[in-house]
mmCIF file of C-alpha atoms and ligand atoms in Angstrom:
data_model
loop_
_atom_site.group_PDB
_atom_site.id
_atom_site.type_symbol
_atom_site.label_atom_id
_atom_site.label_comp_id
_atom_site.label_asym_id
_atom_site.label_seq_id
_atom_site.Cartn_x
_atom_site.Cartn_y
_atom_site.Cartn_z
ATOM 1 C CA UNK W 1042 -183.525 -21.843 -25.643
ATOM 2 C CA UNK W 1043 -182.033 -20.413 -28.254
ATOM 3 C CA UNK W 1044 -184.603 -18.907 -31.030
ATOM 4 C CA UNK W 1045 -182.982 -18.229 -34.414
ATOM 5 C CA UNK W 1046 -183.345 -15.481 -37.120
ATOM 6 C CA UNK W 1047 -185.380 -17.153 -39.773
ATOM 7 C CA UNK W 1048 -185.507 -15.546 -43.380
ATOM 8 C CA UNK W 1049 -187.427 -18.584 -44.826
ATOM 9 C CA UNK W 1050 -190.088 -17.472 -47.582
ATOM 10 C CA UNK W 1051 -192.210 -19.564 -45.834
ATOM 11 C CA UNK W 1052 -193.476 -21.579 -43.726
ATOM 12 C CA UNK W 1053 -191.864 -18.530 -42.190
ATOM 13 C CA UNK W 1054 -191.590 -16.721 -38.667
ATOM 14 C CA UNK W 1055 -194.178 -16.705 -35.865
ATOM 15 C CA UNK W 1056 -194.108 -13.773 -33.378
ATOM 16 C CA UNK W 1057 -192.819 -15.072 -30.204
ATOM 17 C CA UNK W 1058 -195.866 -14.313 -28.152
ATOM 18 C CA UNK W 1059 -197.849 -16.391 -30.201
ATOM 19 C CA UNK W 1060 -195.905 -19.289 -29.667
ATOM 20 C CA UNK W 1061 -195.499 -18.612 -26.322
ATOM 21 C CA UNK W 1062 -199.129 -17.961 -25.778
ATOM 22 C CA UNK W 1063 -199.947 -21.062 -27.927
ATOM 23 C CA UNK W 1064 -197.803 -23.474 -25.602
ATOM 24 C CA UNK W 1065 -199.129 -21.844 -22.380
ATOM 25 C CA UNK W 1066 -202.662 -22.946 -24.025
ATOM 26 C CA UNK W 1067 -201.422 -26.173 -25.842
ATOM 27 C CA UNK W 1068 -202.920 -28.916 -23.175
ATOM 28 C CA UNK W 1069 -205.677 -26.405 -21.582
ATOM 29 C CA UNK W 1070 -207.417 -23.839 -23.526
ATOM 30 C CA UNK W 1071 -208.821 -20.998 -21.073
ATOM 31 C CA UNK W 1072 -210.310 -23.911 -18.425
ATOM 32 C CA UNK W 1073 -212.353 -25.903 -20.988
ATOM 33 C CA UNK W 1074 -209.293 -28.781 -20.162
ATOM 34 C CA UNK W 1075 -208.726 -29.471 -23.851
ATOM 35 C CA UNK W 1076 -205.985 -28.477 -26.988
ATOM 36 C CA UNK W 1077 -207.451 -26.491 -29.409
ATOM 37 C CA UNK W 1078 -206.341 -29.227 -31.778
ATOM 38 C CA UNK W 1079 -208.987 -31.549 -29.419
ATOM 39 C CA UNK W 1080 -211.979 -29.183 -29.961
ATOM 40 C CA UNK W 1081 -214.968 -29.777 -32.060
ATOM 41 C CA UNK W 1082 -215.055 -27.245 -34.486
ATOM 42 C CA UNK W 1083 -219.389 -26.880 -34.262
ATOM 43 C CA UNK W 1084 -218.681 -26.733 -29.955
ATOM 44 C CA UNK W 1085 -218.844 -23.167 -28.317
ATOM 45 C CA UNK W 1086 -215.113 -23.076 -27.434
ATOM 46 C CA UNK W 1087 -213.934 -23.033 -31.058
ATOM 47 C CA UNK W 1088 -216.563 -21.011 -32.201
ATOM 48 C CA UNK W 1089 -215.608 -18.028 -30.225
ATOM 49 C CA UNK W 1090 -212.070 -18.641 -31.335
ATOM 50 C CA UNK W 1091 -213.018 -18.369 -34.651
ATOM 51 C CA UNK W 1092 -215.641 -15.779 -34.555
ATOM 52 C CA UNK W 1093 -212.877 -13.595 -32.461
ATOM 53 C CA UNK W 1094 -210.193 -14.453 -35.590
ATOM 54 C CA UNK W 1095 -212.571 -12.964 -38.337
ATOM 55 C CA UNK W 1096 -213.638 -10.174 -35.874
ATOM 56 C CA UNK W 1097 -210.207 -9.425 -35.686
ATOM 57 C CA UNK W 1098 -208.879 -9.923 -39.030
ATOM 58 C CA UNK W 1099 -212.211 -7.581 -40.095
ATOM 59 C CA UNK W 1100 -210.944 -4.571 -37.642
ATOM 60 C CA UNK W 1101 -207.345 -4.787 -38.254
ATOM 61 C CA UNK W 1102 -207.771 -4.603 -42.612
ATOM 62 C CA UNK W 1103 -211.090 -2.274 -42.079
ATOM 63 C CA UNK W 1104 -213.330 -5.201 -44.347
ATOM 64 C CA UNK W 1105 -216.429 -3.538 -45.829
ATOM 65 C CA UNK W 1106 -219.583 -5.592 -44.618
ATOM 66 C CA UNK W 1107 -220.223 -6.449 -47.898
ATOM 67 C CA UNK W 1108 -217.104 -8.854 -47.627
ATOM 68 C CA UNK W 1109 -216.915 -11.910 -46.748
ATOM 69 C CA UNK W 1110 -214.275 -13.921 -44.977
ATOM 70 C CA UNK W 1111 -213.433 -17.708 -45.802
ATOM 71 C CA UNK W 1112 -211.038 -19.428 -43.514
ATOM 72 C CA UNK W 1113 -209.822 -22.082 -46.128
ATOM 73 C CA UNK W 1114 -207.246 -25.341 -46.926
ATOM 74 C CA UNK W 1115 -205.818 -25.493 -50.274
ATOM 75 C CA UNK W 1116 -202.897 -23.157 -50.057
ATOM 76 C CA UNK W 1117 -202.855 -19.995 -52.527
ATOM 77 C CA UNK W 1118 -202.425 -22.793 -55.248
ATOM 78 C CA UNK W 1119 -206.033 -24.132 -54.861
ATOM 79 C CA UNK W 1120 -207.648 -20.393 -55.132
ATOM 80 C CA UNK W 1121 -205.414 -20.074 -58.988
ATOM 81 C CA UNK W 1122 -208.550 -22.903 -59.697
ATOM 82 C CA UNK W 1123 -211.147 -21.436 -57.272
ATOM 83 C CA UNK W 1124 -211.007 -17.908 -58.170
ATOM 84 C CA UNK W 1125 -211.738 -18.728 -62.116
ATOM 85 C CA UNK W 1126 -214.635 -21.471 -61.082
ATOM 86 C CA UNK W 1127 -216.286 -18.192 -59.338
ATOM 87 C CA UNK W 1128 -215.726 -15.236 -60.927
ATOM 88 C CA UNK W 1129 -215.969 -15.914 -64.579
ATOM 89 C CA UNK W 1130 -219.724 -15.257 -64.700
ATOM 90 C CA UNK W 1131 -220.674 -16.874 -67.858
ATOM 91 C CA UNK W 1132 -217.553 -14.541 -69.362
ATOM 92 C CA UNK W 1133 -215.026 -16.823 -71.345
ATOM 93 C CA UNK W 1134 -211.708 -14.720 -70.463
ATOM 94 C CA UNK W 1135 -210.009 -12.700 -67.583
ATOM 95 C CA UNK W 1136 -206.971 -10.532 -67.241
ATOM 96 C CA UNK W 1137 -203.892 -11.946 -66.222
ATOM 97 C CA UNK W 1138 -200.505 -9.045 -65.472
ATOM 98 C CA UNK W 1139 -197.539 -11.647 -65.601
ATOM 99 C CA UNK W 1140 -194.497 -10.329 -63.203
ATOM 100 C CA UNK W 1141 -192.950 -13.495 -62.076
ATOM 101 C CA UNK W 1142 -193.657 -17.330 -61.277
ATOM 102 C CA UNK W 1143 -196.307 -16.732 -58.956
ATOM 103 C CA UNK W 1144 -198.488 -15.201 -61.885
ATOM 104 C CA UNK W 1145 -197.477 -17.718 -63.892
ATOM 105 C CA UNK W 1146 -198.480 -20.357 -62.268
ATOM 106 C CA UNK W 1147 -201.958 -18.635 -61.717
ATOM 107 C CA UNK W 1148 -202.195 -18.245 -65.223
ATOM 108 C CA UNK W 1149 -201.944 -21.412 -66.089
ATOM 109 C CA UNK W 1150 -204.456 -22.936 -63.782
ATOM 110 C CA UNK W 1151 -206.364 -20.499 -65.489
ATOM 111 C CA UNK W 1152 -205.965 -21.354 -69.156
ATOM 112 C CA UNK W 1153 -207.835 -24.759 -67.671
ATOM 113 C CA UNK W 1154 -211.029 -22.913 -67.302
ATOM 114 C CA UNK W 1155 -210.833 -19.652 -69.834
ATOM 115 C CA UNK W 1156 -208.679 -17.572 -71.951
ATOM 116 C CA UNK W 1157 -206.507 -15.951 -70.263
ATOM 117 C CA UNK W 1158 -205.457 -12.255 -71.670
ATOM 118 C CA UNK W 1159 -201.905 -11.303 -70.611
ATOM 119 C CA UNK W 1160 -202.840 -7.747 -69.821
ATOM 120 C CA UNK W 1161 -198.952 -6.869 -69.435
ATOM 121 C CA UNK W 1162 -195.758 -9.148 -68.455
ATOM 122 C CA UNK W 1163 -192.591 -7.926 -67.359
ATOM 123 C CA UNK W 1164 -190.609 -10.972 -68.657
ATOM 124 C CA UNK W 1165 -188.777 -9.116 -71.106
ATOM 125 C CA UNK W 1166 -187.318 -7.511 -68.150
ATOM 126 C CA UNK W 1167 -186.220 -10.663 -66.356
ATOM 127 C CA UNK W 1168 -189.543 -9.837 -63.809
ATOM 128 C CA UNK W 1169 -187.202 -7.112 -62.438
ATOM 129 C CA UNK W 1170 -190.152 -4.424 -62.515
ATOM 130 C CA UNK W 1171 -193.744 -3.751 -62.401
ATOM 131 C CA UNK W 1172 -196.100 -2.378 -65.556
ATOM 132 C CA UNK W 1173 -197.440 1.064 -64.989
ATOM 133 C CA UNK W 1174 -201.010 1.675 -64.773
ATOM 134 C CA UNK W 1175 -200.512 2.739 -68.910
ATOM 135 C CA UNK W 1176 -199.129 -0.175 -69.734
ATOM 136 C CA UNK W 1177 -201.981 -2.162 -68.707
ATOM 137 C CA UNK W 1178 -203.909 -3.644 -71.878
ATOM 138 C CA UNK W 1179 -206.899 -4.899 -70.556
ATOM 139 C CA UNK W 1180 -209.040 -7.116 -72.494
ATOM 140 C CA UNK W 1181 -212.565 -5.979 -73.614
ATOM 141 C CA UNK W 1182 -214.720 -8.663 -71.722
ATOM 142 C CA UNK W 1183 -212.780 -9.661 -68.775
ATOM 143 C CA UNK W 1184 -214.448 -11.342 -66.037
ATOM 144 C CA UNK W 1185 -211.552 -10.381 -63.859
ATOM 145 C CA UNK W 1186 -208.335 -8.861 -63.587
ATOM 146 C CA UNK W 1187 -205.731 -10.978 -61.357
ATOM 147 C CA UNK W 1188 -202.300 -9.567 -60.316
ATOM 148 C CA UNK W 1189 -199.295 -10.419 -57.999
ATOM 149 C CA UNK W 1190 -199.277 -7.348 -55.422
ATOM 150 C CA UNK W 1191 -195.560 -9.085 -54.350
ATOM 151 C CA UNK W 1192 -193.960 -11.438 -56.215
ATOM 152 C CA UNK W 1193 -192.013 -13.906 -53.239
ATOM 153 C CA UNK W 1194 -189.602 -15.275 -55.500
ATOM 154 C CA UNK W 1195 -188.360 -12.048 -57.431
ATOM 155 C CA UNK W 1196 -188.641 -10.133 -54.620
ATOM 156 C CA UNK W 1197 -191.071 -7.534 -57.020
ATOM 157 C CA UNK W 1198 -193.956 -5.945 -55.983
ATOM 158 C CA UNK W 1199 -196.629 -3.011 -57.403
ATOM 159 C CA UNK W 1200 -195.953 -0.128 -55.752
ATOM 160 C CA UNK W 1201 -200.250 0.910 -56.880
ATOM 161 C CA UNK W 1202 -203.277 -1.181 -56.627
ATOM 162 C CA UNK W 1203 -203.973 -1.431 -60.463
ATOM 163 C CA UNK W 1204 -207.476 0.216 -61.598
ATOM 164 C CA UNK W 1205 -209.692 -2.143 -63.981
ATOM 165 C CA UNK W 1206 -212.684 0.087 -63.620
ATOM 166 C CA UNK W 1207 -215.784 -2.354 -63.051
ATOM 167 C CA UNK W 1208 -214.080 -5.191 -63.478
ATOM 168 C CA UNK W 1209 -213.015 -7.303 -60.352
ATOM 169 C CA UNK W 1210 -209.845 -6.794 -59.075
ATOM 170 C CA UNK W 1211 -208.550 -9.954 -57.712
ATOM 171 C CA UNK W 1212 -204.788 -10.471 -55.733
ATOM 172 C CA UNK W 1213 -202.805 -12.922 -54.752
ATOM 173 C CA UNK W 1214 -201.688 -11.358 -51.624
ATOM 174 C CA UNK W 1215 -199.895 -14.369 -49.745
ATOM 175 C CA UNK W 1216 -196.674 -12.750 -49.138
ATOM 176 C CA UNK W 1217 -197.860 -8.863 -48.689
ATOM 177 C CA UNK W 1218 -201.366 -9.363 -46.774
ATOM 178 C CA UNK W 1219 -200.935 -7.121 -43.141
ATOM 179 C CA UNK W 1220 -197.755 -6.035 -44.102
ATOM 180 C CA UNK W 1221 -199.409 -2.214 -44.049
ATOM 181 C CA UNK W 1222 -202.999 -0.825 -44.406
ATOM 182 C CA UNK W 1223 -204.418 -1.868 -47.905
ATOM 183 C CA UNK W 1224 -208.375 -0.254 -49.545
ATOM 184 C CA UNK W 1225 -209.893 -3.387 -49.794
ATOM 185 C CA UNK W 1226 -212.986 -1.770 -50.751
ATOM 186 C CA UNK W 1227 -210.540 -1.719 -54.030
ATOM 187 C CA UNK W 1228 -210.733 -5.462 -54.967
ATOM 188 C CA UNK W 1229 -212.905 -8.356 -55.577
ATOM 189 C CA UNK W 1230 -211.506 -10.798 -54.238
ATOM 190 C CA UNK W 1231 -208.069 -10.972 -51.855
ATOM 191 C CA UNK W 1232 -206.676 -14.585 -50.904
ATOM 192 C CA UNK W 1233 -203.328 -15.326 -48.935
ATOM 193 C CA UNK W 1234 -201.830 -19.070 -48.168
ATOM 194 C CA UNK W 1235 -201.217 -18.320 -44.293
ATOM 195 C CA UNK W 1236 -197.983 -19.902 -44.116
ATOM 196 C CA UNK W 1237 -195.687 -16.370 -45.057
ATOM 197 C CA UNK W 1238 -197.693 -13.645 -43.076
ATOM 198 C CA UNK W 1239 -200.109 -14.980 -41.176
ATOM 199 C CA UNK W 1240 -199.447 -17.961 -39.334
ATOM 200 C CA UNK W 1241 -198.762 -21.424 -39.860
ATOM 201 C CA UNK W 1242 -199.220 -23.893 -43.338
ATOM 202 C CA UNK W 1243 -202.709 -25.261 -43.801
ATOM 203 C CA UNK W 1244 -205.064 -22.047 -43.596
ATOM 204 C CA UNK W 1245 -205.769 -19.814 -46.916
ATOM 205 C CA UNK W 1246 -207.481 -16.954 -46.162
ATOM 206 C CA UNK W 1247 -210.016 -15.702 -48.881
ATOM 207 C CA UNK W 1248 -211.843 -12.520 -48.612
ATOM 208 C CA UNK W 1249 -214.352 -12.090 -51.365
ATOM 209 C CA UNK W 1250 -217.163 -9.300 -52.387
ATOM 210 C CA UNK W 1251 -220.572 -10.547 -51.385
ATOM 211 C CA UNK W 1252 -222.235 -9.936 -55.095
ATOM 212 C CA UNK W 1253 -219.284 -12.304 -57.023
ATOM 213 C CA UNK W 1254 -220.618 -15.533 -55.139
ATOM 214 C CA UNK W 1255 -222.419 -18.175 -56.129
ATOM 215 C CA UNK W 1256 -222.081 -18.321 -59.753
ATOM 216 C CA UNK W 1257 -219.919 -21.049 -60.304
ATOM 217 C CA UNK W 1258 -218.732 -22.776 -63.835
ATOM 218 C CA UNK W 1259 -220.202 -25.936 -64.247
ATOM 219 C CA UNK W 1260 -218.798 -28.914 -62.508
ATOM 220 C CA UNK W 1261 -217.494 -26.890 -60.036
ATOM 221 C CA UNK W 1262 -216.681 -29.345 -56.722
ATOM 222 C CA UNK W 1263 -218.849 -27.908 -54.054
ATOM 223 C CA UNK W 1264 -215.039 -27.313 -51.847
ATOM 224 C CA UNK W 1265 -213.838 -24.949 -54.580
ATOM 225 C CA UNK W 1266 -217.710 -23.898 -54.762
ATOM 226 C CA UNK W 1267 -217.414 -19.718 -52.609
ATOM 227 C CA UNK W 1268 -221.026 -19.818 -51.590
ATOM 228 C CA UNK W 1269 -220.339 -23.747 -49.683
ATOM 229 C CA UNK W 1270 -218.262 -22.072 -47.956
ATOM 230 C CA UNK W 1271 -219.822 -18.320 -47.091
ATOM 231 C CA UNK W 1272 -223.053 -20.285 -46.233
ATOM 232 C CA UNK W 1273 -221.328 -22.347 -44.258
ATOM 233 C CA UNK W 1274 -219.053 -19.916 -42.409
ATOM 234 C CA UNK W 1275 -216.172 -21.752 -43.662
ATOM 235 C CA UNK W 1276 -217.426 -25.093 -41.487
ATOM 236 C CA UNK W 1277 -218.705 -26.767 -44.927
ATOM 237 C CA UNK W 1278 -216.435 -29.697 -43.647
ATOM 238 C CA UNK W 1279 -213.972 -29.585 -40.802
ATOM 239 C CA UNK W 1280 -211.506 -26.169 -41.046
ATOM 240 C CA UNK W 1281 -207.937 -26.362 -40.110
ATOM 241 C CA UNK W 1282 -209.355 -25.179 -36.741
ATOM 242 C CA UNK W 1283 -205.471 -25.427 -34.852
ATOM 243 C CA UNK W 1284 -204.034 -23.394 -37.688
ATOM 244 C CA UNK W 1285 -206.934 -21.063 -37.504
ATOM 245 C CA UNK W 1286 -206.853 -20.283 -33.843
ATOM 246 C CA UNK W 1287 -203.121 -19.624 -34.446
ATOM 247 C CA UNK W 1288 -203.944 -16.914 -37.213
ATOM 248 C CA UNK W 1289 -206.204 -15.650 -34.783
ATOM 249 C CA UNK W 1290 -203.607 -15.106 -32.001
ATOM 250 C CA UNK W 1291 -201.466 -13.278 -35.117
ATOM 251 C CA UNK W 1292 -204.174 -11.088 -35.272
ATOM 252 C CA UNK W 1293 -204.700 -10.066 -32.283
ATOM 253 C CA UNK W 1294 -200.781 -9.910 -31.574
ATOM 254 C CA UNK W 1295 -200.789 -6.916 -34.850
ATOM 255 C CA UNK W 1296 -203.591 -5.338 -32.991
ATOM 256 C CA UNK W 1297 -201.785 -5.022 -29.979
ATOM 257 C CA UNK W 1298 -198.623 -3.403 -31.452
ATOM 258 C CA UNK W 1299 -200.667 -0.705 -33.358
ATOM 259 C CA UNK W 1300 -201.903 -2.074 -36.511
ATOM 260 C CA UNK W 1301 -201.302 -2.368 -39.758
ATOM 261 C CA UNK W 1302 -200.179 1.350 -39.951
ATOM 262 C CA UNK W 1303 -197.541 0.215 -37.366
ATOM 263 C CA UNK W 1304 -196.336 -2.633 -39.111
ATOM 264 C CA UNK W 1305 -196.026 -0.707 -42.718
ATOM 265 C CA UNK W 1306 -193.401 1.982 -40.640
ATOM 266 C CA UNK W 1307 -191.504 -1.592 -39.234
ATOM 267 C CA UNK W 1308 -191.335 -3.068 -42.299
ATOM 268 C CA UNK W 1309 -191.153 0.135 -44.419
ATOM 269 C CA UNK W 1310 -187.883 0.688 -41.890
ATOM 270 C CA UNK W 1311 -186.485 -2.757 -42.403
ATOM 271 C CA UNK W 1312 -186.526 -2.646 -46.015
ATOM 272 C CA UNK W 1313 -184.796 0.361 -46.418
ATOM 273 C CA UNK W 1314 -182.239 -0.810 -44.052
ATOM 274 C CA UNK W 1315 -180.987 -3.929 -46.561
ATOM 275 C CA UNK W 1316 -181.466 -2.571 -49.686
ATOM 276 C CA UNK W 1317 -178.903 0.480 -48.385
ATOM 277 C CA UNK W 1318 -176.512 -2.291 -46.889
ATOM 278 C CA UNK W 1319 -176.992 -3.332 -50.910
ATOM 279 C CA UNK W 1320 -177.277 -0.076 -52.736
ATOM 280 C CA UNK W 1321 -174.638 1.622 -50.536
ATOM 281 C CA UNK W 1322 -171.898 -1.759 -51.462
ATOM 282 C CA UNK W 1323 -170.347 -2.694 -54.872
ATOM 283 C CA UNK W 1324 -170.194 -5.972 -53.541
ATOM 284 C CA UNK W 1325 -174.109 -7.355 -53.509
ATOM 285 C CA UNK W 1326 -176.698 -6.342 -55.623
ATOM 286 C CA UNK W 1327 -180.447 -6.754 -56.336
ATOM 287 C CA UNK W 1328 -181.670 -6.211 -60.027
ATOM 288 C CA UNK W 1329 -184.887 -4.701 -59.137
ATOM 289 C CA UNK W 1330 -185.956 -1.406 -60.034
ATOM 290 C CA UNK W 1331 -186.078 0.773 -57.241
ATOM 291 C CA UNK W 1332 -190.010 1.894 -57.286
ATOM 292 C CA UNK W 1333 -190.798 -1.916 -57.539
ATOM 293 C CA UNK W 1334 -188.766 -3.858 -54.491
ATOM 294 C CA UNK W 1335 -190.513 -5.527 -52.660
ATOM 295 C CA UNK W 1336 -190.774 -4.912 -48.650
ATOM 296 C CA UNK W 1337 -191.011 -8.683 -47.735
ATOM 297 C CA UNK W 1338 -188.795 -10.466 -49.463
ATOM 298 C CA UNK W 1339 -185.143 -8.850 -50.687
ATOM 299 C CA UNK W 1340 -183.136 -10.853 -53.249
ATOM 300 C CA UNK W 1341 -179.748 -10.439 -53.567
ATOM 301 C CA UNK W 1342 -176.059 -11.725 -55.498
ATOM 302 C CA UNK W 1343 -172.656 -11.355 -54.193
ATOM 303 C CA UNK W 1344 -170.391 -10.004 -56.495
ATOM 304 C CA UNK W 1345 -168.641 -13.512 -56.305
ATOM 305 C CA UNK W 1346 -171.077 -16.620 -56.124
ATOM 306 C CA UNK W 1347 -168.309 -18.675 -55.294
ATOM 307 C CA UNK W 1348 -168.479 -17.073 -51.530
ATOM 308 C CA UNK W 1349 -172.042 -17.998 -51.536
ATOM 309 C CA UNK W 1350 -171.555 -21.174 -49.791
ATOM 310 C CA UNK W 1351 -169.004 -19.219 -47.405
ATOM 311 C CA UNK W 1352 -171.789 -16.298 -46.674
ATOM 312 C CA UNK W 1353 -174.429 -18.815 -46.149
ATOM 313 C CA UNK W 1354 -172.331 -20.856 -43.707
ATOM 314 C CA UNK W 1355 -171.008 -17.055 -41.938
ATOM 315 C CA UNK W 1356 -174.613 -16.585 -41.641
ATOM 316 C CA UNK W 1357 -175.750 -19.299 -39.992
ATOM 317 C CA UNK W 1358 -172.887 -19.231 -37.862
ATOM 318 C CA UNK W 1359 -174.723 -16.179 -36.468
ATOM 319 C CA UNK W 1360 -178.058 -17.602 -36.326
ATOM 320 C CA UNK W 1361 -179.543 -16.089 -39.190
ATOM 321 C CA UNK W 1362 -181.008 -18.601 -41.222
ATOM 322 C CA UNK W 1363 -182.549 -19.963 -44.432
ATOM 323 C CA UNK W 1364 -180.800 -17.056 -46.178
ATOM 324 C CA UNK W 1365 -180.436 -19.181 -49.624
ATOM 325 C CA UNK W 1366 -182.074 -17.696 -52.592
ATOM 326 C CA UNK W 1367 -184.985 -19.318 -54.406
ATOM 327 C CA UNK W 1368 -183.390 -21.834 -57.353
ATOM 328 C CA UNK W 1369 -184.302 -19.900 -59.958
ATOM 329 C CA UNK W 1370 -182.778 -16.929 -59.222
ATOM 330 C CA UNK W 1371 -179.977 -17.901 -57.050
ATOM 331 C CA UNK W 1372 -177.678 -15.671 -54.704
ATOM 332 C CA UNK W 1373 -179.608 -15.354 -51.101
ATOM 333 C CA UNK W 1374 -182.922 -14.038 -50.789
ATOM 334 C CA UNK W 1375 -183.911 -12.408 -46.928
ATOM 335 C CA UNK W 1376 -187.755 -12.815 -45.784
ATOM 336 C CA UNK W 1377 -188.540 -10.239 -43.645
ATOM 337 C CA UNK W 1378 -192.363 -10.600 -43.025
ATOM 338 C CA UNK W 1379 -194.189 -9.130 -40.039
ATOM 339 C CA UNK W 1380 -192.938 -11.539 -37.791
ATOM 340 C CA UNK W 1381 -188.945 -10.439 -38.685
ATOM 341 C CA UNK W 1382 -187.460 -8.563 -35.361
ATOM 342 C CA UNK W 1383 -185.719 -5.398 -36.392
ATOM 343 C CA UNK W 1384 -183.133 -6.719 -34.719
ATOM 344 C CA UNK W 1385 -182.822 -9.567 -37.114
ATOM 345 C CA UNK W 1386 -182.251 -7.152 -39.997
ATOM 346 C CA UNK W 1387 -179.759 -5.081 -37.898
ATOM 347 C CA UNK W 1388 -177.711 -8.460 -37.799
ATOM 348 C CA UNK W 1389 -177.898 -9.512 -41.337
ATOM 349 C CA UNK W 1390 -176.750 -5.740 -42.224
ATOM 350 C CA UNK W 1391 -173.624 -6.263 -40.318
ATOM 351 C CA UNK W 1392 -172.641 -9.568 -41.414
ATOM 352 C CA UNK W 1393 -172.938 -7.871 -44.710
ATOM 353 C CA UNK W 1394 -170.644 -5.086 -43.924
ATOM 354 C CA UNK W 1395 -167.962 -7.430 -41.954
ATOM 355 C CA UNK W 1396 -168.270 -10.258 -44.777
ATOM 356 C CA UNK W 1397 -167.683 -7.263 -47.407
ATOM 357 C CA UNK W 1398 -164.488 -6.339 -45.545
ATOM 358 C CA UNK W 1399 -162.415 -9.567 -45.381
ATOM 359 C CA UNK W 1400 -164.178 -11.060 -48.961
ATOM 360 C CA UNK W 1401 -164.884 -8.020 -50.762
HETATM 361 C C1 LIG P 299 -196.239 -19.127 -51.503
HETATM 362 C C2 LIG P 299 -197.084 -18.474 -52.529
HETATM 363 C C3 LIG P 299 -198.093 -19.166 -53.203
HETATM 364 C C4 LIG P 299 -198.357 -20.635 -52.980
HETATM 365 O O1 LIG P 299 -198.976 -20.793 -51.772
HETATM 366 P P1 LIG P 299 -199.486 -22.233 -51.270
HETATM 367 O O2 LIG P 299 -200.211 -21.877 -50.030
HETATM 368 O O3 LIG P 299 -198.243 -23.055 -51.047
HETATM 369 O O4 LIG P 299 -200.336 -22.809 -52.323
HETATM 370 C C5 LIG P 299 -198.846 -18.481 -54.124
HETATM 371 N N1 LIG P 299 -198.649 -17.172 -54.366
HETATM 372 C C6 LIG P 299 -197.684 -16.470 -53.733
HETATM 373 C C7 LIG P 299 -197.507 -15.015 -54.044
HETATM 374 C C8 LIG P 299 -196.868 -17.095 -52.802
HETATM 375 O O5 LIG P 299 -195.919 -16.391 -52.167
#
């Protein structure tokens, strides 16, 4: 068997031990002679799997009791609806900071259901930076302020958790959540699509302060409804209970290698190794500013796009894969979530070097 290096954005990377844990329990979890996948989700079984997720999930991000945890389908996409049907309050606007197409497309879900105040946007600067805490023009009578804590596509991401006072802090974490220890005593709500650093597709994770549930917008479908689903313990209908007992072995795999403190010095490390193998060549580049790159996913050009083709193909050669940049920006773009070996990076780092050499 021969496992690759996989850079994808996402559906991205699994650690090993999950999957190998997962197929050791595919046809017959711990005695009960059943798949996960076979399980009713209301039976005993799958209740301790998913009671043992949360528990984890709880202890490894240090949740405040007064959070709650929804285990979810929709993708991220489905809470840019959700998270204006619940938090708007009888308020008619929110705050919106604009750093790349994630945020955009949040905002305009959101400009269904209110109007949306572009606190700051760092289009001017081709979403190669992040607005300081000053440049933040918060709107009067927001119901919420929404950000992008890491922008997947640009490769950007806040290097503070933005301060909006009383209002509710709300982030779109799907491509930063677990990558190192975050306050989230700090927001109101946090929701991730599992598919980048959790597990696999099908599972959004939503965590959400107690006292912002249950007062919907009108109309509100009782799935995009928070409370259906807190009241419910996320078994309002059936959960993506396969997907969610694989998050739940993700958990407890981070738990075992020290934590989210441990995996912010990985991936700290890893970062710093490819945007040196950039910074330190005239040959590749990445336009972000420095305070602002992003630890998960690292954009960058050759300093001749017609070898892109030749550096994608080099690559693969090598194993490392899915190494081709997002459309819109182009170049390659390297994922390197939780789930990235070190080893991985190593590798792409010295393809860079040796491609350098003979192209450069
Ligand atoms: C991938 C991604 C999304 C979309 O997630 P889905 O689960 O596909 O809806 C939203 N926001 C960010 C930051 C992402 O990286």
């Amino acid at each position: 068997m021969a496992r690759v290096f996989n850079f994808s954005a996402g559906p991205a990377m699994l650690p090993e031990a999950v999957l190998q844990q997962a197929k050791e329990e595919m046809l017959d979890w711990q005695g009960s002679g059943m798949s996960v996948m076979e399980m009713s989700h209301r039976g005993k079984e799958f209740m301790s799997i998913a009671a043992q997720a949360e528990a984890d999930l709880r202890e490894l991000m240090a949740i405040p009791t007064n959070y709650k945890v929804l285990f979810l389908q929709g993708g991220a996409s489905s809470q840019f609806a959700m998270v204006p049907m619940n938090l708007l309050r009888g308020k008619s606007g929110a705050d919106y900071i604009n750093t790349g197409a994630w945020s955009k497309k949040a905002i305009a879900e959101a400009k269904r259901y209110c109007k949306v105040n572009v606190a700051a946007t760092t289009e001017a600067s081709k979403f190669s930076t992040t607005p300081t805490q000053a440049e933040l023009e918060l709107g009067a009578d927001a119901a919420y302020l929404h950000y992008t804590p890491n922008e997947t596509i640009g490769g950007v991401e806040f290097p503070y958790i933005p301060e909006a006072g009383d209002v509710p802090l709300v982030a779109d974490m799907s491509s930063t959540i677990l990558s190192r220890p975050v306050d989230v005593s700090k927001f109101g709500v946090i929701y991730a699509g599992a598919q980048k650093n959790i597990g696999p597709a099908g599972l959004t994770v939503v965590i959400v302060r107690e006292d912002l549930v249950g007062q919907t917008i009108a109309g509100t479908p009782t799935m995009f409804n928070y409370a259906a689903h807190v009241e419910s313990d996320s078994m309002y209908n059936t959960p993506p209970t396969y997907t969610w007992y694989l998050a739940g072995l993700a958990f407890a795999h981070l738990k075992n290698k020290g934590g989210l403190a441990s995996m912010a010095e990985i991936n700290q490390r890893k970062a710093a190794k490819l945007y040196a193998a950039i910074d330190d060549s005239d040959f590749y580049a990445n336009p972000v500013t420095t305070e602002s790159r992003s630890w998960m996913n690292v954009p960058f050009t050759l300093a001749n796009a017609e070898l892109d083709a030749v550096f994608l193909k080099e690559a693969s050669e090598l194993g490392l894969m899915t190494l081709k940049g997002h459309r819109s920006v182009g170049g390659m773009r390297a994922s390197i979530y939780n789930a990235m070996p070190e080893a991985g990076v190593d590798a792409l780092v010295e393809l860079m070097a040796d491609f350098e050499k003979r192209h450069g």
